[in-house]
Amino acid sequence: MDIPFVYGKIADGMNFIDREEDSKKLRNNLLGLVNTTIISPRRWGKTSLVCHVLEEIKQDKDFLICKVDIFNCRTEAQFYQTYVNAILTASFTKMDEFILAARKYVGTFGPKLSLSDSSMKYELAFGIDFKDKQYSFDEILDLPQKIAEEKGKKFIICIDEFQNVNVYDDPLGFQRKLRSHWQMHNRVGYCMFGSKRHMLLDIFSNYEMPFYKFGDMMFLDKISREEWVKYITRRFDETGKHISRDDASLIAKLVECHPYYVQQLAQLSWLHTSETCDAAIVESAFESLVNQLSLLFSNIIDNLTAKQIAFLQAIANGEKNFSSREVLSRYDLGTSANIKNLRKALQDKDLIDILPDSTVIQDPVFSYWLKKKY
């Protein structure tokens, strides 16, 4: 029997939950070529949302669709190579067309074609140093617009882990270059998202940054507990097992409706169930999950200062006024001036999110572990 809950991979088909309004808005934006940035904490389903919408748009033959993951791109040169491969692959599906297009559009780079016998995938490698051909970067950035014009189509380009552009040697210069080209493209719509919420916010909402007001910003909310209850009970029923609405709600509640963890805890609960899942099984599965992750959490703690740990504990315990004399004293946080530094350090480590009305630990199971186990 196939396990009915999926985590750690893209949720598609029957595993894609709710997000009806988000899907509608993103679909309309992309169809209208409205540049869009998706902002949310890690593992909230940004990539699944994008892939879900793109699957729908694929049915429209007037659109070319390209997904680019720049997670491993640590330099501009790596970005250009990854980018041009993705653009050409999305535009020319047959190998002979791909080769001709490579020669036509990026011939100045001396492209070499490599083919994997096992996957039958092909991509370009470049036989020269990008630094010798700086002028051709403009050609690569304008490539989607040029192909769209020549094919009489529209191009949608979705770039995952976009915050990585901030680690290049000249991040502001590179971002200015991107925007100067992309804002002129009337047949291309860009969608940017990534796993580091605070870095994306800085890129797109800081008025001093090149991408300030580049397009629409979508802030994803959590999937509601009610939607999770409907999904969990349905998936149990479809596999011949049963869980009540209350116990399905307990699964979502224990992990604060965090999409990744709801799926993981639901899977553990399902695996521990022979016929009917009850609260005792869910709670046992949750403790098993916490214990399973305890070594990871311990390693995180080992790389923090004592005051950083104390600040995380204060957050986990629900403290709000961190600068109050009582909280500073109870957690030995030092002076109120130190709170700003602690927030920034932990945000940079992707351990907390600073929201308009609160500071929260990104990982709800880590938060529970800090409060109950550490």
Tab-separated table of C-alpha atoms in Angstrom:
chain	number	residue	atom	x	y	z
A	1	MET	CA	0.000	0.000	0.000
A	2	ASP	CA	1.355	3.427	-0.951
A	3	ILE	CA	1.929	5.792	1.961
A	4	PRO	CA	-0.644	8.584	1.536
A	5	PHE	CA	1.338	11.470	3.012
A	6	VAL	CA	4.240	13.221	1.303
A	7	TYR	CA	6.922	15.481	2.768
A	8	GLY	CA	10.384	16.550	1.688
A	9	LYS	CA	9.308	16.653	-1.962
A	10	ILE	CA	6.938	18.632	-4.143
A	11	ALA	CA	3.293	18.079	-3.239
A	12	ASP	CA	1.367	17.514	-6.462
A	13	GLY	CA	-1.892	15.983	-7.567
A	14	MET	CA	-3.962	14.765	-4.653
A	15	ASN	CA	-1.166	15.742	-2.268
A	16	PHE	CA	-1.592	19.438	-3.031
A	17	ILE	CA	-3.770	20.985	-0.355
A	18	ASP	CA	-6.002	24.053	-0.415
A	19	ARG	CA	-4.158	27.245	-1.518
A	20	GLU	CA	-7.104	27.973	-3.829
A	21	GLU	CA	-6.875	31.746	-3.464
A	22	ASP	CA	-3.079	31.719	-3.684
A	23	SER	CA	-3.234	29.511	-6.778
A	24	LYS	CA	-5.790	31.785	-8.429
A	25	LYS	CA	-3.778	34.925	-7.724
A	26	LEU	CA	-0.475	33.442	-8.875
A	27	ARG	CA	-2.066	31.971	-12.013
A	28	ASN	CA	-3.591	35.331	-12.934
A	29	ASN	CA	-0.287	37.103	-12.273
A	30	LEU	CA	1.708	34.698	-14.415
A	31	LEU	CA	-0.814	34.674	-17.241
A	32	GLY	CA	-0.714	38.468	-17.163
A	33	LEU	CA	3.120	38.451	-17.045
A	34	VAL	CA	3.043	40.306	-13.723
A	35	ASN	CA	6.424	39.926	-12.034
A	36	THR	CA	5.764	38.164	-8.724
A	37	THR	CA	7.750	37.423	-5.581
A	38	ILE	CA	6.485	34.729	-3.187
A	39	ILE	CA	7.403	35.243	0.466
A	40	SER	CA	6.908	32.735	3.274
A	41	PRO	CA	8.917	30.839	5.889
A	42	ARG	CA	10.777	27.695	4.878
A	43	ARG	CA	8.886	24.538	3.979
A	44	TRP	CA	5.527	26.231	3.663
A	45	GLY	CA	4.947	24.960	0.143
A	46	LYS	CA	6.151	27.769	-2.136
A	47	THR	CA	7.679	25.390	-4.677
A	48	SER	CA	4.623	23.127	-4.615
A	49	LEU	CA	2.377	26.139	-5.228
A	50	VAL	CA	4.470	27.306	-8.185
A	51	CYS	CA	4.615	23.823	-9.735
A	52	HIS	CA	0.867	23.353	-9.232
A	53	VAL	CA	0.087	26.582	-11.076
A	54	LEU	CA	2.614	25.927	-13.835
A	55	GLU	CA	1.043	22.512	-14.509
A	56	GLU	CA	-2.232	24.288	-15.200
A	57	ILE	CA	-0.646	26.939	-17.412
A	58	LYS	CA	1.203	24.290	-19.437
A	59	GLN	CA	-2.074	23.496	-21.146
A	60	ASP	CA	-1.958	26.917	-22.808
A	61	LYS	CA	0.259	26.563	-25.884
A	62	ASP	CA	0.776	30.331	-26.065
A	63	PHE	CA	3.202	30.102	-23.126
A	64	LEU	CA	6.734	28.854	-22.709
A	65	ILE	CA	7.496	27.859	-19.117
A	66	CYS	CA	10.897	27.694	-17.479
A	67	LYS	CA	11.898	26.756	-13.914
A	68	VAL	CA	15.394	27.669	-12.763
A	69	ASP	CA	16.892	26.556	-9.442
A	70	ILE	CA	19.947	28.644	-8.571
A	71	PHE	CA	20.611	26.998	-5.202
A	72	ASN	CA	24.058	25.830	-6.357
A	73	CYS	CA	24.932	29.033	-8.224
A	74	ARG	CA	27.509	30.854	-6.124
A	75	THR	CA	28.856	33.159	-8.835
A	76	GLU	CA	27.459	35.207	-11.703
A	77	ALA	CA	29.102	32.849	-14.188
A	78	GLN	CA	27.310	29.866	-12.649
A	79	PHE	CA	24.047	31.797	-12.745
A	80	TYR	CA	24.396	32.542	-16.465
A	81	GLN	CA	25.258	28.951	-17.336
A	82	THR	CA	22.340	27.548	-15.321
A	83	TYR	CA	20.008	30.231	-16.648
A	84	VAL	CA	20.797	29.818	-20.338
A	85	ASN	CA	20.528	26.018	-20.109
A	86	ALA	CA	17.107	26.298	-18.502
A	87	ILE	CA	15.897	28.858	-21.055
A	88	LEU	CA	17.007	26.821	-24.072
A	89	THR	CA	15.723	23.529	-22.630
A	90	ALA	CA	12.308	25.089	-22.019
A	91	SER	CA	12.217	26.600	-25.504
A	92	PHE	CA	13.569	23.751	-27.642
A	93	THR	CA	12.597	20.235	-26.595
A	94	LYS	CA	14.250	18.310	-29.428
A	95	MET	CA	18.003	17.801	-29.345
A	96	ASP	CA	18.626	19.042	-32.882
A	97	GLU	CA	16.608	22.197	-32.178
A	98	PHE	CA	18.503	22.675	-28.928
A	99	ILE	CA	21.871	22.417	-30.694
A	100	LEU	CA	20.864	24.869	-33.415
A	101	ALA	CA	19.516	27.304	-30.826
A	102	ALA	CA	22.698	27.056	-28.773
A	103	ARG	CA	24.792	27.935	-31.798
A	104	LYS	CA	22.453	30.729	-32.793
A	105	TYR	CA	21.965	32.427	-29.443
A	106	VAL	CA	25.119	31.694	-27.436
A	107	GLY	CA	27.638	30.773	-30.081
A	108	THR	CA	30.059	33.443	-28.831
A	109	PHE	CA	30.544	31.375	-25.680
A	110	GLY	CA	31.792	28.330	-27.545
A	111	PRO	CA	29.075	25.980	-26.246
A	112	LYS	CA	29.698	22.259	-25.900
A	113	LEU	CA	26.842	19.796	-25.659
A	114	SER	CA	26.888	17.014	-23.090
A	115	LEU	CA	24.399	14.136	-23.076
A	116	SER	CA	23.670	11.735	-20.230
A	117	ASP	CA	23.136	8.201	-21.524
A	118	SER	CA	21.023	7.260	-18.532
A	119	SER	CA	18.668	10.247	-18.387
A	120	MET	CA	18.863	11.364	-22.033
A	121	LYS	CA	19.127	14.928	-20.768
A	122	TYR	CA	21.378	17.404	-22.474
A	123	GLU	CA	22.879	20.684	-21.406
A	124	LEU	CA	25.479	23.187	-22.423
A	125	ALA	CA	28.965	23.484	-21.052
A	126	PHE	CA	31.045	26.492	-22.016
A	127	GLY	CA	34.591	26.158	-23.216
A	128	ILE	CA	35.751	29.693	-22.446
A	129	ASP	CA	36.054	31.945	-19.440
A	130	PHE	CA	32.919	34.045	-18.998
A	131	LYS	CA	35.117	36.998	-17.987
A	132	ASP	CA	36.348	37.236	-21.570
A	133	LYS	CA	32.820	37.775	-22.874
A	134	GLN	CA	31.175	40.229	-20.486
A	135	TYR	CA	29.268	41.935	-23.289
A	136	SER	CA	27.401	38.712	-24.066
A	137	PHE	CA	25.801	38.625	-20.608
A	138	ASP	CA	23.314	41.174	-21.928
A	139	GLU	CA	22.407	38.756	-24.709
A	140	ILE	CA	21.732	35.975	-22.208
A	141	LEU	CA	19.525	38.172	-20.011
A	142	ASP	CA	17.526	39.258	-23.067
A	143	LEU	CA	17.299	35.712	-24.443
A	144	PRO	CA	13.781	34.912	-23.108
A	145	GLN	CA	12.365	38.090	-24.640
A	146	LYS	CA	14.063	37.378	-27.967
A	147	ILE	CA	12.861	33.765	-28.128
A	148	ALA	CA	9.323	34.799	-27.124
A	149	GLU	CA	9.247	37.407	-29.895
A	150	GLU	CA	10.548	34.995	-32.527
A	151	LYS	CA	8.128	32.217	-31.518
A	152	GLY	CA	5.165	34.543	-31.069
A	153	LYS	CA	4.678	33.298	-27.514
A	154	LYS	CA	4.884	34.532	-23.941
A	155	PHE	CA	7.527	33.317	-21.487
A	156	ILE	CA	7.102	32.571	-17.781
A	157	ILE	CA	10.342	32.174	-15.839
A	158	CYS	CA	10.287	30.980	-12.225
A	159	ILE	CA	13.523	31.245	-10.254
A	160	ASP	CA	13.905	29.264	-7.035
A	161	GLU	CA	16.369	30.259	-4.270
A	162	PHE	CA	16.550	33.734	-5.752
A	163	GLN	CA	18.073	35.123	-2.543
A	164	ASN	CA	21.352	33.496	-3.617
A	165	VAL	CA	22.041	36.489	-5.860
A	166	ASN	CA	23.011	38.250	-2.629
A	167	VAL	CA	26.153	36.116	-2.246
A	168	TYR	CA	27.757	37.055	-5.569
A	169	ASP	CA	30.858	39.235	-5.621
A	170	ASP	CA	28.916	42.377	-6.553
A	171	PRO	CA	25.324	41.614	-5.548
A	172	LEU	CA	23.942	45.114	-6.011
A	173	GLY	CA	25.598	45.521	-9.394
A	174	PHE	CA	24.246	42.159	-10.523
A	175	GLN	CA	20.733	42.971	-9.316
A	176	ARG	CA	20.820	46.334	-11.107
A	177	LYS	CA	21.833	44.505	-14.284
A	178	LEU	CA	18.985	41.991	-13.934
A	179	ARG	CA	16.368	44.642	-13.326
A	180	SER	CA	17.588	46.912	-16.117
A	181	HIS	CA	16.986	44.074	-18.577
A	182	TRP	CA	13.938	42.381	-17.079
A	183	GLN	CA	11.890	45.548	-16.689
A	184	MET	CA	12.084	46.042	-20.463
A	185	HIS	CA	10.670	42.598	-21.305
A	186	ASN	CA	7.034	42.831	-22.384
A	187	ARG	CA	6.671	39.162	-23.341
A	188	VAL	CA	8.230	37.683	-20.191
A	189	GLY	CA	6.934	37.374	-16.634
A	190	TYR	CA	9.294	36.576	-13.761
A	191	CYS	CA	8.432	34.748	-10.543
A	192	MET	CA	11.021	34.729	-7.750
A	193	PHE	CA	10.936	32.755	-4.519
A	194	GLY	CA	13.295	31.042	-2.104
A	195	SER	CA	13.882	29.523	1.315
A	196	LYS	CA	15.281	32.573	3.135
A	197	ARG	CA	12.356	34.839	3.856
A	198	HIS	CA	14.281	37.713	5.436
A	199	MET	CA	16.762	37.925	2.547
A	200	LEU	CA	13.981	38.029	-0.048
A	201	LEU	CA	12.188	40.698	1.947
A	202	ASP	CA	15.337	42.798	1.931
A	203	ILE	CA	15.790	42.375	-1.827
A	204	PHE	CA	12.217	43.262	-2.768
A	205	SER	CA	10.884	45.545	-0.009
A	206	ASN	CA	13.930	47.686	0.798
A	207	TYR	CA	13.599	50.915	-1.195
A	208	GLU	CA	17.389	51.150	-1.502
A	209	MET	CA	17.588	47.845	-3.364
A	210	PRO	CA	17.386	47.531	-7.181
A	211	PHE	CA	14.368	45.197	-7.087
A	212	TYR	CA	12.245	47.481	-4.890
A	213	LYS	CA	8.662	47.460	-6.255
A	214	PHE	CA	9.639	45.210	-9.141
A	215	GLY	CA	6.199	43.614	-9.117
A	216	ASP	CA	3.611	41.956	-6.908
A	217	MET	CA	4.573	40.397	-3.581
A	218	MET	CA	2.604	37.387	-2.359
A	219	PHE	CA	2.800	36.517	1.334
A	220	LEU	CA	1.697	32.939	1.988
A	221	ASP	CA	-0.277	32.194	5.133
A	222	LYS	CA	-0.433	28.841	6.844
A	223	ILE	CA	-2.906	26.315	5.536
A	224	SER	CA	-5.825	26.353	7.966
A	225	ARG	CA	-6.353	23.553	10.459
A	226	GLU	CA	-9.783	22.866	8.947
A	227	GLU	CA	-8.222	22.223	5.535
A	228	TRP	CA	-5.682	19.893	7.116
A	229	VAL	CA	-8.454	18.010	8.914
A	230	LYS	CA	-10.317	17.411	5.643
A	231	TYR	CA	-7.121	16.307	3.908
A	232	ILE	CA	-5.884	13.972	6.669
A	233	THR	CA	-9.245	12.250	7.226
A	234	ARG	CA	-9.715	11.790	3.478
A	235	ARG	CA	-6.267	10.285	2.972
A	236	PHE	CA	-6.771	7.861	5.879
A	237	ASP	CA	-10.149	6.794	4.475
A	238	GLU	CA	-8.713	6.284	0.986
A	239	THR	CA	-6.239	3.732	2.354
A	240	GLY	CA	-8.754	1.766	4.415
A	241	LYS	CA	-7.839	3.323	7.754
A	242	HIS	CA	-9.748	5.804	9.894
A	243	ILE	CA	-9.013	8.882	11.959
A	244	SER	CA	-11.553	11.152	13.605
A	245	ARG	CA	-11.749	14.864	12.873
A	246	ASP	CA	-10.557	15.632	16.417
A	247	ASP	CA	-7.480	13.440	16.098
A	248	ALA	CA	-6.698	14.807	12.643
A	249	SER	CA	-6.975	18.273	14.168
A	250	LEU	CA	-4.558	17.197	16.898
A	251	ILE	CA	-1.948	16.328	14.246
A	252	ALA	CA	-2.166	19.835	12.780
A	253	LYS	CA	-2.239	21.474	16.222
A	254	LEU	CA	0.872	19.718	17.554
A	255	VAL	CA	3.002	21.067	14.682
A	256	GLU	CA	1.206	24.420	14.381
A	257	CYS	CA	-0.131	23.651	10.881
A	258	HIS	CA	3.402	23.629	9.476
A	259	PRO	CA	2.933	21.916	6.047
A	260	TYR	CA	6.117	19.823	6.124
A	261	TYR	CA	5.540	18.594	9.669
A	262	VAL	CA	1.809	18.002	9.257
A	263	GLN	CA	2.597	15.609	6.420
A	264	GLN	CA	5.410	13.949	8.383
A	265	LEU	CA	3.394	13.526	11.573
A	266	ALA	CA	0.367	12.314	9.609
A	267	GLN	CA	2.587	9.751	7.914
A	268	LEU	CA	4.015	8.519	11.234
A	269	SER	CA	0.526	8.317	12.729
A	270	TRP	CA	-0.725	6.432	9.670
A	271	LEU	CA	2.184	3.971	9.860
A	272	HIS	CA	1.444	3.301	13.554
A	273	THR	CA	-2.230	2.650	12.790
A	274	SER	CA	-3.618	-0.751	11.899
A	275	GLU	CA	-7.272	0.265	11.581
A	276	THR	CA	-8.235	3.350	13.618
A	277	CYS	CA	-5.878	6.135	14.673
A	278	ASP	CA	-6.557	7.753	18.057
A	279	ALA	CA	-5.045	10.531	20.160
A	280	ALA	CA	-2.647	8.151	21.903
A	281	ILE	CA	-1.179	7.058	18.560
A	282	VAL	CA	-0.828	10.673	17.389
A	283	GLU	CA	0.886	11.763	20.599
A	284	SER	CA	3.202	8.758	20.512
A	285	ALA	CA	4.074	9.518	16.888
A	286	PHE	CA	4.785	13.143	17.813
A	287	GLU	CA	7.153	12.130	20.616
A	288	SER	CA	8.847	9.758	18.182
A	289	LEU	CA	9.271	12.656	15.742
A	290	VAL	CA	10.750	14.897	18.439
A	291	ASN	CA	13.178	12.197	19.532
A	292	GLN	CA	14.119	11.506	15.934
A	293	LEU	CA	15.087	15.163	15.473
A	294	SER	CA	16.715	15.695	18.863
A	295	LEU	CA	20.255	15.072	17.592
A	296	LEU	CA	19.758	17.655	14.838
A	297	PHE	CA	18.426	20.159	17.363
A	298	SER	CA	21.344	19.462	19.708
A	299	ASN	CA	23.772	20.184	16.879
A	300	ILE	CA	22.026	23.505	16.238
A	301	ILE	CA	22.333	24.434	19.903
A	302	ASP	CA	26.019	23.520	19.961
A	303	ASN	CA	26.704	26.273	17.421
A	304	LEU	CA	24.959	29.030	19.375
A	305	THR	CA	26.070	31.303	22.186
A	306	ALA	CA	24.513	31.024	25.626
A	307	LYS	CA	22.528	34.233	25.124
A	308	GLN	CA	21.278	33.116	21.716
A	309	ILE	CA	20.023	29.894	23.292
A	310	ALA	CA	18.390	31.848	26.099
A	311	PHE	CA	16.679	34.143	23.606
A	312	LEU	CA	15.302	31.140	21.706
A	313	GLN	CA	13.986	29.725	24.976
A	314	ALA	CA	12.281	33.018	25.719
A	315	ILE	CA	10.566	32.886	22.322
A	316	ALA	CA	9.593	29.235	22.817
A	317	ASN	CA	8.081	30.108	26.204
A	318	GLY	CA	5.867	32.735	24.612
A	319	GLU	CA	7.602	35.862	25.886
A	320	LYS	CA	6.706	39.031	23.985
A	321	ASN	CA	8.396	41.978	25.670
A	322	PHE	CA	12.019	40.868	25.429
A	323	SER	CA	13.378	44.225	26.560
A	324	SER	CA	11.495	44.234	29.834
A	325	ARG	CA	13.584	44.057	32.970
A	326	GLU	CA	11.798	40.881	34.068
A	327	VAL	CA	12.492	38.956	30.813
A	328	LEU	CA	16.074	40.221	30.560
A	329	SER	CA	16.739	39.038	34.083
A	330	ARG	CA	14.876	35.715	33.849
A	331	TYR	CA	16.778	34.610	30.736
A	332	ASP	CA	20.045	36.438	31.433
A	333	LEU	CA	19.878	38.270	28.121
A	334	GLY	CA	22.029	41.210	29.179
A	335	THR	CA	20.826	44.699	28.311
A	336	SER	CA	17.840	45.647	26.168
A	337	ALA	CA	20.270	46.910	23.507
A	338	ASN	CA	21.441	43.299	23.059
A	339	ILE	CA	18.015	42.097	21.881
A	340	LYS	CA	18.416	43.639	18.422
A	341	ASN	CA	21.743	41.842	17.908
A	342	LEU	CA	20.294	38.531	19.099
A	343	ARG	CA	17.338	38.852	16.739
A	344	LYS	CA	19.555	39.594	13.753
A	345	ALA	CA	22.016	36.782	14.513
A	346	LEU	CA	19.267	34.168	14.840
A	347	GLN	CA	17.408	35.473	11.804
A	348	ASP	CA	20.595	35.205	9.740
A	349	LYS	CA	20.868	31.588	10.876
A	350	ASP	CA	17.286	30.982	9.656
A	351	LEU	CA	16.147	29.990	13.127
A	352	ILE	CA	13.590	32.735	13.713
A	353	ASP	CA	11.217	34.921	11.733
A	354	ILE	CA	10.536	38.511	12.686
A	355	LEU	CA	6.893	39.186	11.870
A	356	PRO	CA	5.078	42.523	12.145
A	357	ASP	CA	3.571	41.650	15.520
A	358	SER	CA	5.826	38.903	16.882
A	359	THR	CA	9.115	37.020	16.795
A	360	VAL	CA	8.697	33.287	16.202
A	361	ILE	CA	10.892	30.205	15.885
A	362	GLN	CA	10.630	28.927	12.311
A	363	ASP	CA	10.569	25.258	13.245
A	364	PRO	CA	7.633	24.398	15.578
A	365	VAL	CA	9.130	21.042	16.581
A	366	PHE	CA	12.406	22.745	17.490
A	367	SER	CA	10.402	25.239	19.533
A	368	TYR	CA	8.661	22.382	21.388
A	369	TRP	CA	11.986	20.633	21.980
A	370	LEU	CA	13.513	23.803	23.446
A	371	LYS	CA	10.575	24.229	25.792
A	372	LYS	CA	10.060	20.624	26.879
A	373	LYS	CA	13.260	18.686	26.260
A	374	TYR	CA	16.234	21.025	26.487
